[in-house]
N, CA and C atoms as an extended XYZ file, in Angstrom:
237
Properties=species:S:1:pos:R:3:atomname:S:1:resname:S:1:resid:I:1 pbc="F F F"
N        -4.594      -27.510        0.376 N   ALA     1
C        -6.386      -26.415        0.785 CA  ALA     1
C        -5.979      -25.676       -0.529 C   ALA     1
N        -8.054      -25.688       -0.874 N   GLU     2
C        -7.727      -24.225       -1.778 CA  GLU     2
C        -8.171      -23.551       -1.117 C   GLU     2
N        -7.090      -21.366       -1.237 N   GLN     3
C        -8.073      -20.474       -0.638 CA  GLN     3
C        -9.458      -19.332       -1.385 C   GLN     3
N        -9.716      -19.449       -0.899 N   GLN     4
C       -10.477      -17.859       -1.174 CA  GLN     4
C       -10.560      -16.401       -0.567 C   GLN     4
N       -11.242      -15.782       -1.908 N   GLN     5
C       -10.688      -14.865       -1.265 CA  GLN     5
C       -11.670      -14.450       -0.564 C   GLN     5
N       -11.760      -13.104        0.290 N   HIS     6
C       -12.876      -12.673        0.771 CA  HIS     6
C       -13.468      -11.644       -0.291 C   HIS     6
N       -15.153      -11.599       -0.298 N   VAL     7
C       -15.532      -10.967       -0.578 CA  VAL     7
C       -15.266       -9.342       -0.549 C   VAL     7
N       -15.072       -9.082        0.536 N   ASP     8
C       -15.403       -8.286        0.075 CA  ASP     8
C       -14.229       -7.609       -0.546 C   ASP     8
N       -12.584       -7.918       -1.129 N   ILE     9
C       -11.916       -7.606       -0.638 CA  ILE     9
C       -11.538       -7.432       -2.295 C   ILE     9
N       -11.410       -6.466       -2.855 N   GLU    10
C       -11.544       -6.739       -3.963 CA  GLU    10
C        -8.956       -6.556       -4.617 C   GLU    10
N        -8.715       -7.338       -5.893 N   TYR    11
C        -7.507       -7.550       -5.392 CA  TYR    11
C        -6.881       -8.038       -6.805 C   TYR    11
N        -5.787       -6.773       -7.576 N   ARG    12
C        -5.510       -7.158       -8.789 CA  ARG    12
C        -3.932       -6.891       -8.190 C   ARG    12
N        -3.602       -7.059       -9.838 N   ALA    13
C        -1.897       -7.297       -9.820 CA  ALA    13
C        -2.198       -7.426      -11.517 C   ALA    13
N        -1.480       -6.450      -11.675 N   LEU    14
C        -1.240       -4.912      -12.962 CA  LEU    14
C         0.216       -5.248      -12.860 C   LEU    14
N         0.973       -5.550      -14.624 N   LEU    15
C         2.323       -5.383      -15.302 CA  LEU    15
C         3.339       -3.837      -14.933 C   LEU    15
N         4.286       -3.301      -14.741 N   VAL    16
C         4.442       -2.444      -14.791 CA  VAL    16
C         5.344       -1.949      -15.778 C   VAL    16
N         5.704       -1.774      -16.325 N   ALA    17
C         7.653       -1.334      -16.485 CA  ALA    17
C         8.159       -0.552      -15.839 C   ALA    17
N        10.146       -1.619      -15.026 N   PRO    18
C        10.401       -1.081      -14.887 CA  PRO    18
C        10.623        0.572      -14.039 C   PRO    18
N        10.273        1.398      -13.438 N   GLY    19
C        10.251        2.922      -13.207 CA  GLY    19
C         9.257        3.762      -13.408 C   GLY    19
N         7.873        2.905      -13.481 N   ASP    20
C         7.328        2.959      -13.351 CA  ASP    20
C         6.014        3.715      -12.506 C   ASP    20
N         6.597        1.516      -11.604 N   GLU    21
C         5.951        1.661      -10.174 CA  GLU    21
C         4.739        2.310       -9.584 C   GLU    21
N         5.793        4.256       -8.949 N   GLU    22
C         4.947        5.053       -8.210 CA  GLU    22
C         4.740        5.581       -9.343 C   GLU    22
N         4.673        6.082      -10.244 N   ASN    23
C         2.831        6.612      -10.779 CA  ASN    23
C         1.534        6.154      -11.260 C   ASN    23
N         2.251        4.647      -11.857 N   ALA    24
C         1.578        3.137      -11.607 CA  ALA    24
C        -0.188        3.423      -10.758 C   ALA    24
N         1.282        3.732       -9.097 N   ILE    25
C         0.568        3.303       -7.851 CA  ILE    25
C        -0.129        4.640       -6.959 C   ILE    25
N        -0.127        5.855       -7.863 N   VAL    26
C        -0.614        7.329       -7.195 CA  VAL    26
C        -2.089        7.225       -8.317 C   VAL    26
N        -1.446        6.435       -9.229 N   ASN    27
C        -2.891        6.513      -11.057 CA  ASN    27
C        -4.139        5.853       -9.864 C   ASN    27
N        -3.710        3.739       -9.926 N   ILE    28
C        -4.656        2.894       -8.917 CA  ILE    28
C        -5.685        4.221       -7.798 C   ILE    28
N        -4.271        4.802       -7.741 N   VAL    29
C        -4.186        5.026       -5.773 CA  VAL    29
C        -6.436        6.536       -5.818 C   VAL    29
N        -5.666        7.279       -6.802 N   ARG    30
C        -6.453        7.842       -6.995 CA  ARG    30
C        -8.134        7.971       -7.989 C   ARG    30
N        -7.671        6.778       -8.606 N   HIS    31
C        -8.652        6.931       -9.570 CA  HIS    31
C        -9.920        5.655       -8.865 C   HIS    31
N        -9.363        5.089       -7.779 N   SER    32
C       -10.389        3.783       -7.257 CA  SER    32
C       -11.361        4.404       -6.642 C   SER    32
N       -12.239        3.470       -6.760 N   ASP    33
C       -13.406        3.339       -5.938 CA  ASP    33
C       -13.431        3.751       -4.082 C   ASP    33
N       -12.526        2.852       -3.769 N   SER    34
C       -12.206        2.647       -2.330 CA  SER    34
C       -11.427        3.707       -2.006 C   SER    34
N       -12.284        4.451       -1.100 N   GLU    35
C       -10.853        4.852        0.830 CA  GLU    35
C        -9.614        4.146        0.786 C   GLU    35
N       -10.038        3.307        0.213 N   THR    36
C        -8.243        2.297        1.741 CA  THR    36
C        -7.599        1.951        0.134 C   THR    36
N        -5.951        1.376        0.757 N   ALA    37
C        -5.324        0.566       -0.454 CA  ALA    37
C        -4.290        0.377        0.289 C   ALA    37
N        -3.334       -0.913        0.246 N   ILE    38
C        -2.254       -2.123        0.390 CA  ILE    38
C        -1.338       -2.443       -0.794 C   ILE    38
N        -0.086       -2.094       -0.474 N   VAL    39
C         0.248       -2.092       -1.502 CA  VAL    39
C         1.367       -2.170       -1.096 C   VAL    39
N         1.934       -3.307       -1.070 N   PHE    40
C         3.158       -3.860       -0.964 CA  PHE    40
C         4.657       -4.044       -1.394 C   PHE    40
N         5.426       -3.485       -1.151 N   CYS    41
C         6.659       -3.325       -1.508 CA  CYS    41
C         7.562       -4.439       -0.635 C   CYS    41
N         8.393       -4.693       -1.797 N   THR    42
C        10.309       -5.224       -1.634 CA  THR    42
C        10.549       -5.842       -0.923 C   THR    42
N        11.225       -4.404        0.560 N   THR    43
C        12.434       -3.844        1.190 CA  THR    43
C        11.628       -3.232        1.472 C   THR    43
N        11.783       -2.493        2.631 N   ARG    44
C        11.968       -1.434        3.921 CA  ARG    44
C        12.009       -0.097        3.170 C   ARG    44
N        12.980       -0.375        2.573 N   ALA    45
C        13.526        0.870        1.557 CA  ALA    45
C        12.609        1.666        0.427 C   ALA    45
N        12.315        0.294       -0.003 N   ALA    46
C        11.247        0.961       -0.828 CA  ALA    46
C         9.990        1.888       -0.463 C   ALA    46
N         9.888        1.422        0.766 N   VAL    47
C         8.052        1.262        1.474 CA  VAL    47
C         8.474        3.162        2.595 C   VAL    47
N         9.325        2.996        3.063 N   ASN    48
C         9.831        4.006        3.560 CA  ASN    48
C        10.000        5.044        2.363 C   ASN    48
N        10.142        4.484        1.105 N   LYS    49
C        10.643        5.726        0.591 CA  LYS    49
C         9.558        5.909       -0.813 C   LYS    49
N         8.358        5.781       -1.380 N   LEU    50
C         7.003        5.425       -1.832 CA  LEU    50
C         6.062        5.827        0.265 C   LEU    50
N         6.317        6.065        0.659 N   ILE    51
C         5.253        6.188        2.290 CA  ILE    51
C         5.770        7.788        1.870 C   ILE    51
N         7.390        8.334        2.054 N   SER    52
C         7.555       10.032        1.512 CA  SER    52
C         6.933       10.219        0.478 C   SER    52
N         7.007        9.668       -0.785 N   ARG    53
C         6.710       10.324       -1.977 CA  ARG    53
C         4.946       10.411       -1.910 C   ARG    53
N         4.711        9.318       -1.378 N   MET    54
C         2.369        9.590       -1.274 CA  MET    54
C         2.172       10.563        0.037 C   MET    54
N         3.008       10.664        0.685 N   GLY    55
C         2.704       12.046        1.470 CA  GLY    55
C         2.522       13.536        1.140 C   GLY    55
N         3.906       12.844        0.090 N   ASN    56
C         4.437       14.578       -0.268 CA  ASN    56
C         3.134       14.139       -1.208 C   ASN    56
N         2.241       14.266       -1.823 N   ARG    57
C         1.601       14.485       -2.851 CA  ARG    57
C         0.142       14.325       -2.083 C   ARG    57
N         0.231       14.310       -1.148 N   GLY    58
C        -0.853       14.119       -0.679 CA  GLY    58
C        -2.045       13.169        0.882 C   GLY    58
N        -1.488       11.994       -0.067 N   PHE    59
C        -1.782       10.867        0.269 CA  PHE    59
C        -1.672       10.454        2.140 C   PHE    59
N        -3.051        9.908        2.720 N   PRO    60
C        -2.484        9.652        4.320 CA  PRO    60
C        -2.551        8.657        5.055 C   PRO    60
N        -1.370        8.136        4.644 N   VAL    61
C        -0.281        7.373        4.710 CA  VAL    61
C         0.392        5.633        5.722 C   VAL    61
N         0.636        4.645        5.345 N   VAL    62
C         0.997        4.579        7.489 CA  VAL    62
C         2.165        3.444        6.422 C   VAL    62
N         3.153        2.480        7.514 N   ALA    63
C         3.434        2.179        6.899 CA  ALA    63
C         4.348        1.066        7.837 C   ALA    63
N         3.805       -0.352        7.468 N   LEU    64
C         3.466       -1.335        8.574 CA  LEU    64
C         4.827       -2.460        7.979 C   LEU    64
N         5.790       -3.503        8.574 N   SER    65
C         6.293       -4.063        8.889 CA  SER    65
C         6.423       -5.068       10.140 C   SER    65
N         7.502       -5.902       10.099 N   GLY    66
C         7.753       -6.726       11.049 CA  GLY    66
C         8.721       -5.668       11.532 C   GLY    66
N         9.142       -5.538       11.562 N   GLU    67
C        10.131       -4.997       13.047 CA  GLU    67
C         8.848       -4.571       13.878 C   GLU    67
N         8.190       -3.735       13.873 N   LEU    68
C         6.440       -3.107       14.371 CA  LEU    68
C         6.075       -3.851       15.040 C   LEU    68
N         5.578       -3.967       17.062 N   SER    69
C         5.034       -4.858       17.202 CA  SER    69
C         3.738       -4.597       17.273 C   SER    69
N         2.914       -5.901       17.579 N   GLN    70
C         1.311       -5.668       17.531 CA  GLN    70
C         0.731       -4.097       17.565 C   GLN    70
N         1.574       -4.383       18.378 N   LYS    71
C         0.102       -2.665       19.020 CA  LYS    71
C         0.958       -1.717       18.661 C   LYS    71
N         1.945       -1.845       18.139 N   GLU    72
C         2.236        0.199       17.447 CA  GLU    72
C         1.471        0.207       15.816 C   GLU    72
N         1.444       -1.767       15.868 N   ARG    73
C         1.266       -1.471       13.692 CA  ARG    73
C        -0.950       -1.448       14.112 C   ARG    73
N        -0.961       -1.769       15.104 N   GLY    74
C        -3.138       -1.380       15.284 CA  GLY    74
C        -2.667        0.334       15.310 C   GLY    74
N        -2.117        0.601       15.889 N   ASN    75
C        -1.625        2.125       15.657 CA  ASN    75
C        -1.283        2.945       14.624 C   ASN    75
N        -0.904        2.365       14.242 N   ALA    76
C        -0.896        2.955       12.352 CA  ALA    76
C        -2.076        2.711       12.655 C   ALA    76
N        -2.602        1.802       12.036 N   LEU    77
C        -4.547        1.185       11.835 CA  LEU    77
C        -4.950        2.088       11.173 C   LEU    77
N        -4.898        3.304       13.037 N   GLN    78
C        -6.174        3.670       13.811 CA  GLN    78
C        -5.377        4.607       12.913 C   GLN    78
N        -4.619        5.055       12.994 N   ALA    79
C        -4.745        6.601       12.523 CA  ALA    79
C        -4.667        7.503       11.369 C   ALA    79
């Protein structure tokens, strides 16, 4: 089956040099017209590191993962 994008969501994929991921994410989020963004990481450790670093830079952030219950995920998104 052919998948279609949501018309109200903008999708971007960028190639970034190893080690430059965090700065690339900060620049994209900072210069975006959108008020929200979803960033996917490959590991929970990477999520925790990015959450900490982005929070230290003043970005309002929440982490979601499969280890959270549906209620916990919903609460995080409402925060």
